[in-house]
CSV table of C-alpha atoms in Angstrom, one decimal:
chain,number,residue,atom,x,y,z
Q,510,UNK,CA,0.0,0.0,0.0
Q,511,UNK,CA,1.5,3.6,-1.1
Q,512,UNK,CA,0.2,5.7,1.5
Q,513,UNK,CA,2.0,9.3,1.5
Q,514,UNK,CA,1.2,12.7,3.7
Q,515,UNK,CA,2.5,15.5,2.3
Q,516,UNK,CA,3.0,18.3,5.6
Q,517,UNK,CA,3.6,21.1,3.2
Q,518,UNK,CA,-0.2,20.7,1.8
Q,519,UNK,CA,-3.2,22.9,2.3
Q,520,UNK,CA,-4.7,19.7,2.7
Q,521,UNK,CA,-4.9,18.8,6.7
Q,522,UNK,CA,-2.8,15.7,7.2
Q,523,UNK,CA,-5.7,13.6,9.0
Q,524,UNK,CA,-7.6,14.5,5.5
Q,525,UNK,CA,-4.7,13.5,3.4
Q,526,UNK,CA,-4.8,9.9,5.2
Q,527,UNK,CA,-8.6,9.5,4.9
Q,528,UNK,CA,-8.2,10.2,0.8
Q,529,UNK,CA,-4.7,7.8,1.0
Q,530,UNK,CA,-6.9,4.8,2.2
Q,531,UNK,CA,-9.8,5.4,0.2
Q,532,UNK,CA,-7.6,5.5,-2.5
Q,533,UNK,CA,-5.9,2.3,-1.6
Q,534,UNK,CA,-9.8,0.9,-1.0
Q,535,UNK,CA,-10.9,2.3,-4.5
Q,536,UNK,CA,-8.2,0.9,-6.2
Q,537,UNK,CA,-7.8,-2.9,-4.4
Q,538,UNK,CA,-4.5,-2.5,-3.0
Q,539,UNK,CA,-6.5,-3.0,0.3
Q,540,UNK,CA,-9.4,-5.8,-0.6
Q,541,UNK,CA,-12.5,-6.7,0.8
Q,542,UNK,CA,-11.9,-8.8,4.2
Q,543,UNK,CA,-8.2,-7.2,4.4
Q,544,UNK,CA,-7.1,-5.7,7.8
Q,545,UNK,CA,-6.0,-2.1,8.2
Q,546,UNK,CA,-2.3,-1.5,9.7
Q,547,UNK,CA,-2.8,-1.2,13.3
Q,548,UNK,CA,-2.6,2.4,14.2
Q,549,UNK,CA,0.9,2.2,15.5
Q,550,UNK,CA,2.4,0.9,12.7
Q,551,UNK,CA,0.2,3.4,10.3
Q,552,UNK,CA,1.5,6.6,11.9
Q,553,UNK,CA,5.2,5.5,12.2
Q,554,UNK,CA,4.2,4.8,8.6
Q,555,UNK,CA,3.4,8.2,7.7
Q,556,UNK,CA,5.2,10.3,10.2
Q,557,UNK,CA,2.0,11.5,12.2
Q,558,UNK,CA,0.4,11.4,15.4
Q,559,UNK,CA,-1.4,8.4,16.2
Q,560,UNK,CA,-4.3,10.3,17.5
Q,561,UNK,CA,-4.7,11.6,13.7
Q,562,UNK,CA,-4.4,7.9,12.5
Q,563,UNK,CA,-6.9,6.9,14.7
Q,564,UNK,CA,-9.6,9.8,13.7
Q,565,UNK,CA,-8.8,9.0,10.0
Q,566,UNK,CA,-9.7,5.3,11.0
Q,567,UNK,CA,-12.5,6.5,12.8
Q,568,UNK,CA,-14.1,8.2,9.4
Q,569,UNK,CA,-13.5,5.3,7.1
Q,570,UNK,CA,-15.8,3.1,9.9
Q,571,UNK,CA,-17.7,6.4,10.1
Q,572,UNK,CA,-18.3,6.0,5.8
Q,573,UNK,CA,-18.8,2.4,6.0
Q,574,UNK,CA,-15.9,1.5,4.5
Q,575,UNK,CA,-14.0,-0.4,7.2
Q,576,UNK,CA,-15.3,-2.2,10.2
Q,577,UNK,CA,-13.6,-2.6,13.3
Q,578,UNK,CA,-14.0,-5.9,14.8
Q,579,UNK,CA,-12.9,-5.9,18.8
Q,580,UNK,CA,-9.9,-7.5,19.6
Q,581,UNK,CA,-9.2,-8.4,16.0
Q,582,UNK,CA,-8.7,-5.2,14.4
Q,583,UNK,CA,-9.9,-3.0,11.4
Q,584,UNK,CA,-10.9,-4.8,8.7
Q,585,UNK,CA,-12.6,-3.7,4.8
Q,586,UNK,CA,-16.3,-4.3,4.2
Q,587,UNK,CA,-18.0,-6.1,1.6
Q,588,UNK,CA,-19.4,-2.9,0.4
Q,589,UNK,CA,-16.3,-0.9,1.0
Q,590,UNK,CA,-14.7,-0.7,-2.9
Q,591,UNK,CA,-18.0,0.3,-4.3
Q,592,UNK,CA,-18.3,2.9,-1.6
Q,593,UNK,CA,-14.5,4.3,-1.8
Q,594,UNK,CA,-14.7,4.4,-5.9
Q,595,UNK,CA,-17.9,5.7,-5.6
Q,596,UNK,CA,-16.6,8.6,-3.7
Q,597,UNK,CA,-13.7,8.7,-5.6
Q,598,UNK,CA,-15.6,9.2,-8.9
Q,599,UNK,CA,-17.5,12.0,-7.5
Q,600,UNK,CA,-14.2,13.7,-6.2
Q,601,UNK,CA,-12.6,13.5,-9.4
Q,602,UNK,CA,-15.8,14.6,-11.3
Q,603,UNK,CA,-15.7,17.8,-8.8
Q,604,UNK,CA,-12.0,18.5,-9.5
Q,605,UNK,CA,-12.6,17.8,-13.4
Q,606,UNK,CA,-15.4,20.8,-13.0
Q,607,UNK,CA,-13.2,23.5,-11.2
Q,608,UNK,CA,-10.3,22.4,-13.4
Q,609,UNK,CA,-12.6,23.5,-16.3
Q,610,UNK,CA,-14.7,26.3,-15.0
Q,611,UNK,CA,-11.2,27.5,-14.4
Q,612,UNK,CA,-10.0,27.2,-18.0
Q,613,UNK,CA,-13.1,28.6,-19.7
Q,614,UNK,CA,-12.5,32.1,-17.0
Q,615,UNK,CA,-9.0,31.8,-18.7
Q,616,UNK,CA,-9.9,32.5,-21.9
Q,617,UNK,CA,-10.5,29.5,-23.4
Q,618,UNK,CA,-13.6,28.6,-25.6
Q,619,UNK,CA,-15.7,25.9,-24.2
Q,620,UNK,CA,-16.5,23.6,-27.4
Q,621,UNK,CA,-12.5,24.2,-28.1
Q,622,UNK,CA,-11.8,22.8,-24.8
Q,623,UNK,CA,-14.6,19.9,-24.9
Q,624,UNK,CA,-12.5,18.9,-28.3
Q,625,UNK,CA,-9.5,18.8,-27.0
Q,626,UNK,CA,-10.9,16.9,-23.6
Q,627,UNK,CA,-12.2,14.5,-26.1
Q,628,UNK,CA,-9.0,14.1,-28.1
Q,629,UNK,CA,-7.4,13.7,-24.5
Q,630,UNK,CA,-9.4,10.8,-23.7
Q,631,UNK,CA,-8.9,9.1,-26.8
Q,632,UNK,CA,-5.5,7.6,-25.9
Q,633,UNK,CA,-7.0,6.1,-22.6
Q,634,UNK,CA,-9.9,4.6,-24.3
Q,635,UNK,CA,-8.1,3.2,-27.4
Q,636,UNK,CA,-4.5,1.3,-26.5
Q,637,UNK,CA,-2.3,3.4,-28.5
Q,638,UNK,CA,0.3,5.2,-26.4
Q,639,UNK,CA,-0.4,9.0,-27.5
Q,640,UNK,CA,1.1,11.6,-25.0
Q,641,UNK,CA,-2.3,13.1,-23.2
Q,642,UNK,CA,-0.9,16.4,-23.6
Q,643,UNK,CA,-0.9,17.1,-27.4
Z,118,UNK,CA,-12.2,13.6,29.6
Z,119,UNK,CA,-11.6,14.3,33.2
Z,120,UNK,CA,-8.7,16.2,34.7
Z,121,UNK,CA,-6.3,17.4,31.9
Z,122,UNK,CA,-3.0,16.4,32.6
Z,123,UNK,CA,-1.6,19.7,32.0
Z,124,UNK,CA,-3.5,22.9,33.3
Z,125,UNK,CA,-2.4,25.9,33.6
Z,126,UNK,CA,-4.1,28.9,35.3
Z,127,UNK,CA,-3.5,32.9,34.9
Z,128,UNK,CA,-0.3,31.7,35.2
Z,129,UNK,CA,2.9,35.0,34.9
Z,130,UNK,CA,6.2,33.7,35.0
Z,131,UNK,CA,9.5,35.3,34.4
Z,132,UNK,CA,12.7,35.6,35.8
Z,133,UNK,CA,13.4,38.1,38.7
Z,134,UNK,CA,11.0,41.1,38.0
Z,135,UNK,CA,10.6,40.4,34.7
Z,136,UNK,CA,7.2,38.6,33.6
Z,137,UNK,CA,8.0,36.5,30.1
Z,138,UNK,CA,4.5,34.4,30.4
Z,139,UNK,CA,1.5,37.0,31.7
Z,140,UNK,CA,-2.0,35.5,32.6
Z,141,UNK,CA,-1.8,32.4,30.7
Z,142,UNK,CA,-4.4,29.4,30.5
Z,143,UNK,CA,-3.6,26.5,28.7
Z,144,UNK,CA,-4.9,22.9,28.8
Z,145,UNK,CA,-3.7,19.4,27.4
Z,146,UNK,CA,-6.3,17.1,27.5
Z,147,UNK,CA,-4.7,14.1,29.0
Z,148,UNK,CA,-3.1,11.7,25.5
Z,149,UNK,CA,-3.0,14.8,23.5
Z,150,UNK,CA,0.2,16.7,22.2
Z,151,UNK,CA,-0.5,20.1,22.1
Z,152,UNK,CA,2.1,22.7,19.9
Z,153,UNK,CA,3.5,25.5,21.4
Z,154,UNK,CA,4.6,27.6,18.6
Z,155,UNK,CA,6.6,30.7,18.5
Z,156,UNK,CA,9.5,32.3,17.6
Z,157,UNK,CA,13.0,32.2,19.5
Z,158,UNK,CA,12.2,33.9,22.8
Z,159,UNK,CA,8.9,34.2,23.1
Z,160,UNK,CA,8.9,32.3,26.1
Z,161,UNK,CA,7.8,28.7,25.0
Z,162,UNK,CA,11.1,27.5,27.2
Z,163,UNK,CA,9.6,29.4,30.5
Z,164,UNK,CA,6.0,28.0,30.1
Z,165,UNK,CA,7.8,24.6,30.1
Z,166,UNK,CA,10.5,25.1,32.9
Z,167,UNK,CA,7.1,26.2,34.7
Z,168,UNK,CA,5.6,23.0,34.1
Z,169,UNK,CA,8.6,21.2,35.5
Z,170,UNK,CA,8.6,23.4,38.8
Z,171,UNK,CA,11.9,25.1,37.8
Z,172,UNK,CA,10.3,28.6,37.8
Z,173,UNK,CA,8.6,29.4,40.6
Z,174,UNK,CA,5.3,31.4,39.1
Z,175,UNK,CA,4.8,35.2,40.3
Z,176,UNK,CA,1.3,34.7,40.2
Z,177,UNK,CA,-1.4,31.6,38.8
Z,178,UNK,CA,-0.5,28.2,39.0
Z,179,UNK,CA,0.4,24.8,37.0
Z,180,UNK,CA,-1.1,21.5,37.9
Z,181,UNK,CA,0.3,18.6,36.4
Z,182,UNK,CA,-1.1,15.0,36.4
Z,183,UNK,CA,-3.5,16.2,39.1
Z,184,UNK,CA,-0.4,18.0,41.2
Z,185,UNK,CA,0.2,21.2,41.8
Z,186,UNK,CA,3.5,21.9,40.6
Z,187,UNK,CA,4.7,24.3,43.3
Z,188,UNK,CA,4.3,21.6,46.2
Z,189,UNK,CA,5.0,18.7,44.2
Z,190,UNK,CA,7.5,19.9,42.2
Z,191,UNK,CA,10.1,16.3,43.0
Z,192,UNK,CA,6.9,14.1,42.6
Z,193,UNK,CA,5.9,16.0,38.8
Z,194,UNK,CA,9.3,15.6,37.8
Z,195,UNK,CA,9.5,11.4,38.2
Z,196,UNK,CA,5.8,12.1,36.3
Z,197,UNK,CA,7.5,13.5,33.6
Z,198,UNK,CA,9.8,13.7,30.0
Z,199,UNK,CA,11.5,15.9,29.6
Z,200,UNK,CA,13.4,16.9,26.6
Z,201,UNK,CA,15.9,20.0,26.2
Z,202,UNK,CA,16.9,21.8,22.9
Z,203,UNK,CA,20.3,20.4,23.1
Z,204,UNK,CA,22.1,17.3,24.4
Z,205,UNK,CA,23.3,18.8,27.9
Z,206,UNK,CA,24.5,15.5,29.3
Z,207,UNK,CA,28.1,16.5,29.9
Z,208,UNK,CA,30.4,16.1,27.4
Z,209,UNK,CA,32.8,13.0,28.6
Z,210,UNK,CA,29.4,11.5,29.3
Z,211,UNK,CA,28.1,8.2,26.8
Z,212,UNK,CA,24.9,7.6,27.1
Z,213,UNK,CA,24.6,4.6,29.3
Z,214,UNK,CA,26.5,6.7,32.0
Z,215,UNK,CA,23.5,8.9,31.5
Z,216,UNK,CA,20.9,6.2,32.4
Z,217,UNK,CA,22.8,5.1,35.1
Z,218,UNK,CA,22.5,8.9,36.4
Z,219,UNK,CA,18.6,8.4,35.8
Z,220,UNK,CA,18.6,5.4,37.3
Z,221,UNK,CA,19.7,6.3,40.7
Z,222,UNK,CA,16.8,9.1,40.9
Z,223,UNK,CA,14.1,7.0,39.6
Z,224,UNK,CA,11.8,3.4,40.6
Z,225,UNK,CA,11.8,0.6,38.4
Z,226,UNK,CA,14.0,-0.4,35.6
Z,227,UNK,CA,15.3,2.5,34.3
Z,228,UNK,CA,18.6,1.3,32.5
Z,229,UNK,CA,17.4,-1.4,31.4
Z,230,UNK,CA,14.7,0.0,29.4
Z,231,UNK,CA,16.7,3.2,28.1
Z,232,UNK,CA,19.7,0.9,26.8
Z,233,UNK,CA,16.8,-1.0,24.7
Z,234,UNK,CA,15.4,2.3,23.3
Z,235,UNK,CA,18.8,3.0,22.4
Z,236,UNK,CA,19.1,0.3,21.0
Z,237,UNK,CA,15.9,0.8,19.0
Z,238,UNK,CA,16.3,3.9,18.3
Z,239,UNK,CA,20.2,3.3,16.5
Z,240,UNK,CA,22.4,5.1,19.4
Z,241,UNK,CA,25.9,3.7,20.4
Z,242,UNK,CA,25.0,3.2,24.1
Z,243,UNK,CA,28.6,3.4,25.2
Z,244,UNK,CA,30.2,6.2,23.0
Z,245,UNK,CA,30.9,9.9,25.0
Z,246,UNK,CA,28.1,12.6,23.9
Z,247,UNK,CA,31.3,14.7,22.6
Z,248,UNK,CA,31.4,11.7,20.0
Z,249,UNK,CA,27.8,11.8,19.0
Z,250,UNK,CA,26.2,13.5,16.0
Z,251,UNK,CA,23.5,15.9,17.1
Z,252,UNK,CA,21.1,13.8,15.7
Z,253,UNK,CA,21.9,10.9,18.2
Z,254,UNK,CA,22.8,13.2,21.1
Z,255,UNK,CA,19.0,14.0,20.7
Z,256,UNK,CA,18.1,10.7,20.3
Z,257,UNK,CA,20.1,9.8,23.3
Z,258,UNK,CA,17.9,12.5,25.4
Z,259,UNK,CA,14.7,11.4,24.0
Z,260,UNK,CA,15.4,8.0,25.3
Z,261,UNK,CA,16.6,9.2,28.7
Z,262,UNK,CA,13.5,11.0,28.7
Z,263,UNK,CA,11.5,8.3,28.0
Z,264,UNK,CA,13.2,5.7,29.9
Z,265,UNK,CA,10.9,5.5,33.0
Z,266,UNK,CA,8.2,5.6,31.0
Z,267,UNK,CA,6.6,8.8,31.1
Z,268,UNK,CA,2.8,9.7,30.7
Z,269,UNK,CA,3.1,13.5,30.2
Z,270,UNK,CA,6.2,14.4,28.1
Z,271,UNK,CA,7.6,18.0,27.7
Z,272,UNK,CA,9.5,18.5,24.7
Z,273,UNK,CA,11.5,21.9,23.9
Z,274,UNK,CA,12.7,22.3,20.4
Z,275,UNK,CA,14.4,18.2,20.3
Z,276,UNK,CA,14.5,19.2,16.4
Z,277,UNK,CA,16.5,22.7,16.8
Z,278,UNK,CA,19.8,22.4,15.3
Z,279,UNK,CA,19.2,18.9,13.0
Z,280,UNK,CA,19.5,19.1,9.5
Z,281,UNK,CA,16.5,17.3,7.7
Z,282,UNK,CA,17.2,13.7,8.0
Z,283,UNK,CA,18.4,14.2,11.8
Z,284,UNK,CA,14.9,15.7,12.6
Z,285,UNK,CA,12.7,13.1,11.0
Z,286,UNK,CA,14.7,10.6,13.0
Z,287,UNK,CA,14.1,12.6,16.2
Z,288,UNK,CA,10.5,12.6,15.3
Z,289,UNK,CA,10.0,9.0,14.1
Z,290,UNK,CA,11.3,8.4,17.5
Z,291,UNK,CA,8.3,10.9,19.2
Z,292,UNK,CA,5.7,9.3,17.1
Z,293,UNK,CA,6.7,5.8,17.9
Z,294,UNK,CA,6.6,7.0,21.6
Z,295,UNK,CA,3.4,7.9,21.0
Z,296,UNK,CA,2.1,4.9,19.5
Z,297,UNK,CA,3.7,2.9,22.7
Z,298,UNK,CA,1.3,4.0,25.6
Z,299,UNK,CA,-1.0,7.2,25.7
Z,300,UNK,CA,1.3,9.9,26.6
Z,301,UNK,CA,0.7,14.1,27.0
Z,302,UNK,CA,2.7,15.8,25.3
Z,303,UNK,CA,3.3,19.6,25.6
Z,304,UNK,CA,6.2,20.4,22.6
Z,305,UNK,CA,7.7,23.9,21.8
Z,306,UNK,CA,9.0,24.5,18.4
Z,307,UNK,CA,8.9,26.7,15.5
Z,308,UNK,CA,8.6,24.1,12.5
Z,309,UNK,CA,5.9,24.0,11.2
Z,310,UNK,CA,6.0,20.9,9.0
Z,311,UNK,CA,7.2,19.1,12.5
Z,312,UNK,CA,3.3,20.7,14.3
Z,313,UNK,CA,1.1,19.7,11.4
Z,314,UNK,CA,2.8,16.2,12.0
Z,315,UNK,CA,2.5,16.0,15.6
Z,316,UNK,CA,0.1,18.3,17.3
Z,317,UNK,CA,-4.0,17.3,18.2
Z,318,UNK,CA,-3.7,20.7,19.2
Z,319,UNK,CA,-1.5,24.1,18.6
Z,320,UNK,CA,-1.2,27.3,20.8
Z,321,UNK,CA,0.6,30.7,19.6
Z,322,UNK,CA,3.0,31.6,21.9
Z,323,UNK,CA,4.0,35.3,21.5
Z,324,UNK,CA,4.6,38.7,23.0
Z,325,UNK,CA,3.9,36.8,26.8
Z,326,UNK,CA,0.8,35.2,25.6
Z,327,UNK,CA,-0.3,32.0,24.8
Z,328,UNK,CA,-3.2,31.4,22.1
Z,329,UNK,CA,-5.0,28.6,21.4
Z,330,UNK,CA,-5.4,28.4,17.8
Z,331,UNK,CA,-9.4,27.6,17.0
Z,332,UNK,CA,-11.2,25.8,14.4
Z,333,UNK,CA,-13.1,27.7,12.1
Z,334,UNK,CA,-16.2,26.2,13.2
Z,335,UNK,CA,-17.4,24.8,16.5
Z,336,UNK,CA,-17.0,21.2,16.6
Z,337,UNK,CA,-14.7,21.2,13.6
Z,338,UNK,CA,-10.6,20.3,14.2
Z,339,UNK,CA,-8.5,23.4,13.8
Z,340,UNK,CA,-7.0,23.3,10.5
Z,341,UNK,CA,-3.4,22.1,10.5
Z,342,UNK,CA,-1.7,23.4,7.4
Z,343,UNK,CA,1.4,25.0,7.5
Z,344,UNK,CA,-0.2,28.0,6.0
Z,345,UNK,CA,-2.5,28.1,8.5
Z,346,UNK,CA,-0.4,28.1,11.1
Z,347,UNK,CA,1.9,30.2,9.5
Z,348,UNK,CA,-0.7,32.8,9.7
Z,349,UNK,CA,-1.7,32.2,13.2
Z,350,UNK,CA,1.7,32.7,13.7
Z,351,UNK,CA,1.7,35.9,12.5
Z,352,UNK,CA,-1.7,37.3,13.8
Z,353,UNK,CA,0.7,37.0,17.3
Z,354,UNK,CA,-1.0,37.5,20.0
Z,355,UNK,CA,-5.0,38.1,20.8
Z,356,UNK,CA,-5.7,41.3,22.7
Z,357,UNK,CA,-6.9,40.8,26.4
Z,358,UNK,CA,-10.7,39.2,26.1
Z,359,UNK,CA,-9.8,37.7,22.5
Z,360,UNK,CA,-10.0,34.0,22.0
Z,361,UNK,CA,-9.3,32.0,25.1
Z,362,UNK,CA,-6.5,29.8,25.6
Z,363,UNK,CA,-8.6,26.9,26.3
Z,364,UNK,CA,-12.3,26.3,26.5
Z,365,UNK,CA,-13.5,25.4,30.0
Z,366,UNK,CA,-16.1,21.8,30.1
């Protein structure tokens, strides 16, 4: 699992590790069934206090993502992928918004960009290995 | 929560007639670690030498663990950690020396379990502090410090003076002690990157104040961002009847 918490960000670190392991969720590196790191062993991880580990723990219960099961540990649900990817689809739709809202108050023509977006997403749909940027 | 394990009421503190720390309140909820952040001077060492009973207070008073640090100033200090901002075990001095020091002055076994953090935490147990690298010098202090087991822990700048990779070693070491058993911690620095890290909770200290620095909504966490903090930093201190230091339950 690639869990990283960037100090320097303008995102709070106990924020940063709720997104790491939803990430981690969304994406399988932590499957259904599969036990959390103990708290411990997640903030010597990270570098934070394990108070903040522990609240970020808390919120993935919280979102129904993980269970805790006493004297076990923490553990992913059943429903826990589709709930993290869900999440995760809605965050990145969000960003994708302000990312454009911001380029059409630069200057840019809307049916220019939503060419270009859709000349982006050409490489990722078809296997050919186009740089995303041209 | 009950009884915080740090509390601290109108407390002014100085040395001789002059007042550094004037009509301060500060609490740290007992397993919390609570910030102090300021610039050089502003008086984060005094509010900890208070703590310790190694300033006597002109006025207010410090309770630690339940006990009043003026007339329990021996028994608060086998309570607690604590840390300086450099190594000032004397030079000729190795660190095992050091825990034998310790040992004398405290129950249980103190040696024992410093030469095993020191072993943990990668110091030479038997090499003179003079031979040390800052880095381990401060190691070697945090594991004197912790060596009878602490629950409240008082930390002054352990990362002043380390370059980069000696102060996330310092502070892989504070997490880890942190993760051991619930300890209080009340830590002075200026890094910023170092409080978003470690604090639950941060206070401004500046211009003989302390100020608790507040979420921006009730029940929310206080946003820990460097630039947040970096701003609280420079607000400085609240006028009299701004934002208290704590909030009283």
């Amino acid at each position: 699992m690639d869990l990283c918490v960037d100090p320097r960000s303008p995102v709070p670190p106990s924020r940063q590790l709720v997104e790491g392991l939803l990430g981690a969720v969304a994406r399988g590196a932590l499957g259904v069934g599969d036990q959390l790191p103990s708290v411990r062993s997640l903030a010597a991880a990270v570098v934070l206090n394990p108070n903040t580990v522990e609240r970020a723990i808390r919120e993935l219960q919280a979102l129904g993502v993980a269970e805790g099961r006493p004297g076990a540990g923490v553990f992913v649900t059943p429903r826990g992928p589709a709930l993290a990817r869900r999440r995760r689809r809605a965050q990145t739709l969000a960003d994708l918004r302000r990312a454009l809202r911001a380029a059409v108050e630069a200057g840019h023509a809307p049916e220019t960009l939503g060419r270009r977006v859709g000349r982006w997403l050409g490489p990722t749909l078809h296997p050919a290995g186009e740089d995303p940027r041209r | 929560m009950n009884e915080p394990a740090i509390r601290i009421d109108s407390l002014t503190v100085g040395y001789g007639r002059r007042a550094v720390l004037r009509d301060v309140d500060l609490e740290v909820p007992a397993g919390t670690t609570t910030v102090l952040l300021g610039r050089n001077g502003a008086g984060k060492t005094t509010l900890l030498k208070a703590c310790l009973g190694l300033l006597r207070p002109s006025a207010g008073r410090v309770r630690v663990a339940g006990l009043a640090v003026e007339a329990a100033a021996a028994r608060v200090r086998r309570l607690v950690g604590y840390v300086p901002d450099r190594p000032d075990a004397w030079p000729w001095m190795s660190p095992r020396d050091l825990l034998r020091f310790l040992g004398a002055h405290f129950a249980g076994p103190v040696v024992a379990r410093g030469l095993a953090l020191l072993e943990r935490f990668e110091v030479p147990p038997n090499l003179a502090f003079r031979h040390l690298s800052r880095g381990q010098g401060m190691k070697a202090m945090l594991a004197a410090a912790l060596a009878h087991d602490p629950r409240v822990l008082l930390l002054d700048e352990p990362f002043g003076g380390l370059d980069a990779v000696g102060r996330e070693e310092v502070l892989v070491r504070v997490i880890d002690a942190l993760g051991e058993a619930p300890r209080t911690v009340l830590l002075a620095t200026h890094d910023l990157e170092v409080a978003v890290r470690v604090a639950d909770a941060v206070a401004v200290v500046a211009a003989g104040r302390v100020t608790a620095l507040e979420a921006a909504a009730p029940d929310a966490e206080p946003a820990l961002t460097p630039d947040a903090l970096k701003a609280a930093l420079e607000r400085g201190p609240v006028p009299f009847g701004g934002i208290p230091a704590c909030a009283r339950s």
